[in-house]
Amino acid sequence: MKQLAFIGLAIPALALGQATTGRSSVEIDPSDLPLPAKERVAPDHESWWQNAVFYEVFVRSFADSTRGPLAGDGVGDLRGLIERLDYLNDGDPTTDDDLGVTALWLMPICESPSYHGYDTDDYYSVDQEYGTNDEFKLLVSEAEKRGIRIIVDLVLNHISRDHPWFTKAKAGEAPYEDLFIFADEFPGYRGPWGQQVWHPVPDQPGRFYYGVFSSHMPDLDYRNEQVTERMFDAVRFWLEDMGAAGFRLDAIRHLIERGSQQDNTPETHRWLERFHEFYKSIDPEALTVGEVWADTEVVSRFTGGQMDLAFEFDTGYAITETINSGHKSALTRQLALVDEQFPLGMYATFLRNHDQPRTRNELGGDLRKAKLAAAIQFALPGVPFIYYGEEIGMLGTKPDELIRTPMQWEDSPKLGFTTGEPWAEPNGGVASSNVADQTRDRASLLSTYRRLIRARADHEVLRSGELRIIETPSPDVLAFERRLDDKVAIAVFNLSDRVGPTRMIWRGEPPLAPGSTAVLDLVSDEMLRIDTRPVPSTPPGSVAALSVPLAPYQARVLVTDLRAASPGAEGPQPRSR
C-alpha cells in the first residue's frame, strides 16, 4: 500500500500537489487576457453536462471490492466503485432510494507514487491499487447502463519526479531535458503564494528545476511543442481508447509561466484555446471542467473556447458565509457578480472539495445548516458537483488526508467500506453520518440530497432558468426566482433559527396569472411534499407581496406556470416521490 508520502517531510503540506488560492504578487496587463466569458460566448443548454449532477469520487476511499484480486485490502478500487453504482444511480427512474447523480468525476486514477495521485507516473495506466485499464472500461460500461458518465482528473501542469521523463531529464538526456524547466543559477523568486518553486537538482550543485507545488512535482514546459504533443496523445487515449466523457483539469491556471508571473498568463489562455479545439475534434460532447482557484473575475476568463466549465469557488464560500452569518448580503453580491461574468449556467457549483475542510465542519457541525447549504446550491444556476460523503455529513479538516477518509457506509469498525482494515480512520460522527442509517431516515441529510437532485431533474426551470433576486425585508431571508419561458420557481431560504412567515416583494414582469403552485419543501422533516395553493394575480408593472411560512433553516421552492389558468385549477406537478 502507498504511504502518505508527505508526512514528516520538511516541506509545507500545502505544496504537495493541491492547488491553492490567493492573488499573484505579479500583475499582467488585463488587455492581454480574454474578456469575461459573458462578453465572449453565448450559453448552450444542449450539452449533456448542462443537465447533469456530478459526484466527486476519491476511488481510494469510496469502496473496497468484495471480489477479485484487490478485495479486502483496505483500499478502494474500481471494482468496489462498480459494486456501489446502484447507490449513486440504479438506472430506474421509478425508484427513489438511489442518489440520482448522472456523472462522476474520479480523482486521479493513473499510476502514481503518492496516495492522492496528483503526481502522475504513467498517463496510460490505471494505478495497480485501483485495478486495470480493462476494469476502468468495465466501469464506464456499467455506469452507462445507469445513465452515468465518467470524467477523470487530468494533471497537465506537472508530473511525478519518479516519472521516466524526469529521471532522464535530470541526467541531461535529449529530448527529455527540454520537457522541463531548468536553471543553471537560482532565479531568486518565489511562487504565487510565497512558496519555494525552484528546487535543487540532486547531485548537481547550482542547478535547479521548477515545480510550483513541490519538489516532488516538476512542472512540464509547455513552451516546448513536444510536451503538448505528448499530453494531447494522453487526452486522445482516455477519450477514444478508455471511454472517458471528459476531464477535470487540475491546477490549470499555472500551466505556462511568464517569468515570475506563474498563473493566469496570456500564454496559458492561448494554449487552452488550442487544447479546446483538439479535444472537441475527438469528441464534440467531451467535457472539461477546470480548477481555477481564484476570484470569479479570473475564473470566468478560462471558460468559453478554453474549458466548458470552471469551478466557482467564491460562490461556494459565499453560501457557507451567508448561512453562518445569517445574513444574505454575501451571497446576493456574489450571485450578481457571477451573473455579470458568466453566461447563464456555464460554471460548476460546489460547496467544498477534496482540498477544503468539509462542508459540515465549515457550518459548525449543524445538519440543518448542511441541508440548507445543499438546497441553495441545487436551486441556483450552474452545474452542481457533490464531494463524496457530503451527502451524509462526513467530517474532516486539514491536513488533506483527513478530508479524504473512507466512505461511511455503515456504523461498524470497517465502515462497510472493506472486509479488511480501512487504509485510514474516520474522523468521528460515524454513528449518525453513515449511509445505512440515513437511508432509513426520511429527515436525514442523505434523504434531503436525494430530494434535491430529483426536484432539479423534475423541473427544467431549476436547471436552466434565469436568476433574479427577490426583495425581502429581512436580512436573514434569502429569496430569488428562476424563470424559463412560462415557468417560474420562487426559492425562499430561512437563514436563521427562528420561526415565522416571510414577505417577499414580487414585481409582476410578466404578471402571475391566477392558478395553482407546486410547493416543494426541500428541507423539512418529511419526504418531498407537494401541494397546491393559489397564486395571486399581478398586473404588469405592479407589486405584490407573497407570504411564505418558514421553519428554522427551511428552504421552500414554489414552482408555477405564468400562463393563464383558472382559479383552483391543477397547476403543473412534478412526479410524486
Short mmCIF file of N, CA, C and O in Angstrom, two decimals, residues 222-287:
data_model
loop_
_atom_site.label_atom_id
_atom_site.label_comp_id
_atom_site.label_asym_id
_atom_site.label_seq_id
_atom_site.Cartn_x
_atom_site.Cartn_y
_atom_site.Cartn_z
N TYR A 222 5.40 23.80 -21.33
CA TYR A 222 4.51 23.80 -22.50
C TYR A 222 4.95 24.78 -23.58
O TYR A 222 4.30 24.88 -24.61
N ARG A 223 6.07 25.44 -23.38
CA ARG A 223 6.65 26.20 -24.49
C ARG A 223 7.34 25.27 -25.50
O ARG A 223 7.68 25.69 -26.60
N ASN A 224 7.52 24.05 -25.06
CA ASN A 224 8.10 23.02 -25.93
C ASN A 224 6.96 22.24 -26.58
O ASN A 224 6.14 21.63 -25.89
N GLU A 225 6.90 22.24 -27.90
CA GLU A 225 5.82 21.58 -28.62
C GLU A 225 5.76 20.08 -28.32
O GLU A 225 4.68 19.48 -28.37
N GLN A 226 6.87 19.48 -27.97
CA GLN A 226 6.86 18.05 -27.65
C GLN A 226 5.96 17.74 -26.44
O GLN A 226 5.32 16.68 -26.40
N VAL A 227 5.93 18.65 -25.49
CA VAL A 227 5.09 18.45 -24.31
C VAL A 227 3.63 18.43 -24.72
O VAL A 227 2.86 17.54 -24.33
N THR A 228 3.24 19.39 -25.53
CA THR A 228 1.85 19.44 -26.00
C THR A 228 1.49 18.18 -26.76
O THR A 228 0.42 17.58 -26.55
N GLU A 229 2.37 17.73 -27.65
CA GLU A 229 2.08 16.53 -28.43
C GLU A 229 1.90 15.31 -27.53
O GLU A 229 0.99 14.50 -27.74
N ARG A 230 2.75 15.17 -26.53
CA ARG A 230 2.66 14.01 -25.63
C ARG A 230 1.37 14.05 -24.81
O ARG A 230 0.71 13.02 -24.63
N MET A 231 1.01 15.22 -24.32
CA MET A 231 -0.19 15.30 -23.49
C MET A 231 -1.46 15.21 -24.34
O MET A 231 -2.46 14.64 -23.90
N PHE A 232 -1.42 15.72 -25.56
CA PHE A 232 -2.56 15.54 -26.46
C PHE A 232 -2.79 14.06 -26.75
O PHE A 232 -3.93 13.60 -26.86
N ASP A 233 -1.73 13.30 -26.85
CA ASP A 233 -1.88 11.87 -27.09
C ASP A 233 -2.53 11.19 -25.89
O ASP A 233 -3.36 10.28 -26.05
N ALA A 234 -2.19 11.62 -24.67
CA ALA A 234 -2.83 11.06 -23.47
C ALA A 234 -4.32 11.40 -23.44
O ALA A 234 -5.15 10.57 -23.07
N VAL A 235 -4.65 12.61 -23.86
CA VAL A 235 -6.06 13.01 -23.93
C VAL A 235 -6.81 12.13 -24.93
O VAL A 235 -7.91 11.63 -24.64
N ARG A 236 -6.23 11.95 -26.09
CA ARG A 236 -6.86 11.08 -27.10
C ARG A 236 -7.06 9.68 -26.55
O ARG A 236 -8.11 9.07 -26.74
N PHE A 237 -6.07 9.15 -25.83
CA PHE A 237 -6.14 7.80 -25.27
C PHE A 237 -7.35 7.66 -24.33
O PHE A 237 -8.11 6.69 -24.42
N TRP A 238 -7.54 8.61 -23.43
CA TRP A 238 -8.62 8.49 -22.46
C TRP A 238 -10.00 8.69 -23.09
O TRP A 238 -10.97 8.06 -22.67
N LEU A 239 -10.07 9.52 -24.12
CA LEU A 239 -11.36 9.72 -24.77
C LEU A 239 -11.70 8.57 -25.72
O LEU A 239 -12.82 8.06 -25.71
N GLU A 240 -10.75 8.17 -26.54
CA GLU A 240 -11.02 7.17 -27.58
C GLU A 240 -10.88 5.73 -27.07
O GLU A 240 -11.76 4.90 -27.29
N ASP A 241 -9.77 5.44 -26.41
CA ASP A 241 -9.49 4.06 -26.03
C ASP A 241 -10.15 3.65 -24.71
O ASP A 241 -10.51 2.47 -24.54
N MET A 242 -10.30 4.59 -23.80
CA MET A 242 -10.79 4.25 -22.46
C MET A 242 -12.27 4.61 -22.25
O MET A 242 -12.90 4.12 -21.32
N GLY A 243 -12.81 5.49 -23.07
CA GLY A 243 -14.23 5.80 -22.97
C GLY A 243 -14.61 6.87 -21.98
O GLY A 243 -15.79 7.00 -21.62
N ALA A 244 -13.64 7.67 -21.52
CA ALA A 244 -13.96 8.77 -20.61
C ALA A 244 -14.80 9.81 -21.35
O ALA A 244 -14.67 10.01 -22.56
N ALA A 245 -15.66 10.50 -20.60
CA ALA A 245 -16.53 11.53 -21.18
C ALA A 245 -15.90 12.91 -21.08
O ALA A 245 -16.50 13.88 -21.55
N GLY A 246 -14.72 13.00 -20.48
CA GLY A 246 -14.06 14.29 -20.36
C GLY A 246 -13.10 14.31 -19.19
O GLY A 246 -12.72 13.26 -18.65
N PHE A 247 -12.73 15.53 -18.78
CA PHE A 247 -11.66 15.69 -17.79
C PHE A 247 -11.96 16.82 -16.83
O PHE A 247 -12.53 17.85 -17.20
N ARG A 248 -11.54 16.63 -15.59
CA ARG A 248 -11.37 17.73 -14.67
C ARG A 248 -9.90 18.10 -14.75
O ARG A 248 -9.01 17.24 -14.61
N LEU A 249 -9.59 19.36 -15.00
CA LEU A 249 -8.22 19.81 -15.24
C LEU A 249 -7.66 20.43 -13.96
O LEU A 249 -8.11 21.49 -13.51
N ASP A 250 -6.68 19.77 -13.40
CA ASP A 250 -6.10 20.18 -12.14
C ASP A 250 -5.17 21.38 -12.32
O ASP A 250 -4.38 21.44 -13.27
N ALA A 251 -5.26 22.34 -11.41
CA ALA A 251 -4.29 23.44 -11.30
C ALA A 251 -4.02 24.13 -12.64
O ALA A 251 -2.91 24.54 -12.92
N ILE A 252 -5.05 24.28 -13.44
CA ILE A 252 -4.84 24.66 -14.83
C ILE A 252 -4.37 26.10 -15.01
O ILE A 252 -3.77 26.44 -16.01
N ARG A 253 -4.59 26.95 -14.03
CA ARG A 253 -4.16 28.35 -14.20
C ARG A 253 -2.64 28.50 -14.12
O ARG A 253 -2.11 29.57 -14.44
N HIS A 254 -1.93 27.45 -13.71
CA HIS A 254 -0.48 27.52 -13.55
C HIS A 254 0.27 26.93 -14.74
O HIS A 254 1.49 26.74 -14.65
N LEU A 255 -0.40 26.68 -15.85
CA LEU A 255 0.19 25.84 -16.90
C LEU A 255 1.46 26.42 -17.50
O LEU A 255 2.46 25.72 -17.65
N ILE A 256 1.44 27.68 -17.90
CA ILE A 256 2.60 28.27 -18.57
C ILE A 256 2.98 29.55 -17.83
O ILE A 256 2.15 30.44 -17.62
N GLU A 257 4.24 29.64 -17.46
CA GLU A 257 4.74 30.78 -16.70
C GLU A 257 5.27 31.87 -17.65
O GLU A 257 5.68 31.60 -18.77
N ARG A 258 5.28 33.07 -17.13
CA ARG A 258 5.95 34.19 -17.80
C ARG A 258 6.91 34.78 -16.78
O ARG A 258 6.63 35.79 -16.14
N GLY A 259 8.06 34.11 -16.62
CA GLY A 259 9.00 34.52 -15.58
C GLY A 259 8.37 34.34 -14.21
O GLY A 259 7.85 33.27 -13.88
N SER A 260 8.37 35.41 -13.43
CA SER A 260 7.82 35.33 -12.08
C SER A 260 6.29 35.39 -12.06
O SER A 260 5.69 35.19 -11.01
N GLN A 261 5.67 35.66 -13.19
CA GLN A 261 4.21 35.54 -13.29
C GLN A 261 3.88 34.08 -13.55
O GLN A 261 4.13 33.55 -14.63
N GLN A 262 3.33 33.41 -12.55
CA GLN A 262 3.21 31.95 -12.58
C GLN A 262 1.78 31.44 -12.63
O GLN A 262 1.54 30.26 -12.45
N ASP A 263 0.84 32.33 -12.90
CA ASP A 263 -0.54 31.89 -13.09
C ASP A 263 -1.29 32.90 -13.96
O ASP A 263 -0.90 34.05 -14.07
N ASN A 264 -2.33 32.38 -14.62
CA ASN A 264 -3.25 33.23 -15.40
C ASN A 264 -2.55 34.01 -16.51
O ASN A 264 -2.96 35.12 -16.85
N THR A 265 -1.52 33.43 -17.11
CA THR A 265 -0.79 34.17 -18.13
C THR A 265 -1.51 34.09 -19.48
O THR A 265 -2.28 33.17 -19.76
N PRO A 266 -1.28 35.07 -20.36
CA PRO A 266 -1.85 35.00 -21.70
C PRO A 266 -1.48 33.72 -22.43
O PRO A 266 -2.27 33.17 -23.20
N GLU A 267 -0.25 33.24 -22.19
CA GLU A 267 0.19 32.01 -22.85
C GLU A 267 -0.66 30.80 -22.43
O GLU A 267 -0.96 29.92 -23.25
N THR A 268 -1.05 30.76 -21.16
CA THR A 268 -1.92 29.68 -20.69
C THR A 268 -3.27 29.73 -21.38
O THR A 268 -3.80 28.70 -21.84
N HIS A 269 -3.84 30.91 -21.49
CA HIS A 269 -5.14 31.05 -22.16
C HIS A 269 -5.05 30.63 -23.63
O HIS A 269 -5.94 29.94 -24.14
N ARG A 270 -3.98 31.03 -24.29
CA ARG A 270 -3.85 30.67 -25.71
C ARG A 270 -3.68 29.16 -25.88
O ARG A 270 -4.22 28.55 -26.82
N TRP A 271 -2.91 28.53 -24.97
CA TRP A 271 -2.74 27.08 -25.06
C TRP A 271 -4.08 26.38 -24.84
O TRP A 271 -4.39 25.41 -25.54
N LEU A 272 -4.88 26.85 -23.90
CA LEU A 272 -6.17 26.23 -23.64
C LEU A 272 -7.13 26.37 -24.81
O LEU A 272 -7.96 25.47 -25.06
N GLU A 273 -7.04 27.44 -25.54
CA GLU A 273 -7.86 27.57 -26.75
C GLU A 273 -7.50 26.49 -27.76
O GLU A 273 -8.38 25.88 -28.39
N ARG A 274 -6.23 26.24 -27.91
CA ARG A 274 -5.78 25.17 -28.81
C ARG A 274 -6.21 23.80 -28.27
O ARG A 274 -6.66 22.93 -29.03
N PHE A 275 -6.08 23.61 -26.97
CA PHE A 275 -6.50 22.36 -26.32
C PHE A 275 -7.99 22.11 -26.53
O PHE A 275 -8.41 20.99 -26.84
N HIS A 276 -8.79 23.15 -26.37
CA HIS A 276 -10.24 23.04 -26.55
C HIS A 276 -10.57 22.57 -27.96
O HIS A 276 -11.39 21.66 -28.16
N GLU A 277 -9.91 23.15 -28.93
CA GLU A 277 -10.15 22.74 -30.32
C GLU A 277 -9.75 21.29 -30.54
O GLU A 277 -10.46 20.54 -31.25
N PHE A 278 -8.68 20.85 -29.88
CA PHE A 278 -8.21 19.48 -30.06
C PHE A 278 -9.18 18.46 -29.47
O PHE A 278 -9.59 17.51 -30.14
N TYR A 279 -9.57 18.63 -28.21
CA TYR A 279 -10.41 17.58 -27.62
C TYR A 279 -11.81 17.58 -28.21
O TYR A 279 -12.45 16.53 -28.30
N LYS A 280 -12.29 18.74 -28.66
CA LYS A 280 -13.60 18.76 -29.31
C LYS A 280 -13.54 18.09 -30.69
O LYS A 280 -14.55 17.55 -31.16
N SER A 281 -12.36 18.09 -31.31
CA SER A 281 -12.23 17.40 -32.60
C SER A 281 -12.31 15.88 -32.43
O SER A 281 -12.69 15.16 -33.35
N ILE A 282 -11.93 15.40 -31.25
CA ILE A 282 -12.03 13.97 -30.95
C ILE A 282 -13.46 13.61 -30.57
O ILE A 282 -14.02 12.63 -31.05
N ASP A 283 -14.06 14.41 -29.71
CA ASP A 283 -15.42 14.17 -29.25
C ASP A 283 -16.07 15.51 -28.95
O ASP A 283 -15.78 16.13 -27.93
N PRO A 284 -16.95 15.99 -29.83
CA PRO A 284 -17.59 17.29 -29.60
C PRO A 284 -18.37 17.36 -28.29
O PRO A 284 -18.60 18.45 -27.76
N GLU A 285 -18.77 16.19 -27.74
CA GLU A 285 -19.51 16.16 -26.49
C GLU A 285 -18.62 16.02 -25.27
O GLU A 285 -19.12 15.97 -24.13
N ALA A 286 -17.31 15.93 -25.46
CA ALA A 286 -16.40 15.81 -24.32
C ALA A 286 -16.46 17.07 -23.47
O ALA A 286 -16.58 18.19 -23.98
N LEU A 287 -16.36 16.89 -22.16
CA LEU A 287 -16.43 17.99 -21.20
C LEU A 287 -15.07 18.23 -20.56
O LEU A 287 -14.36 17.28 -20.23
#
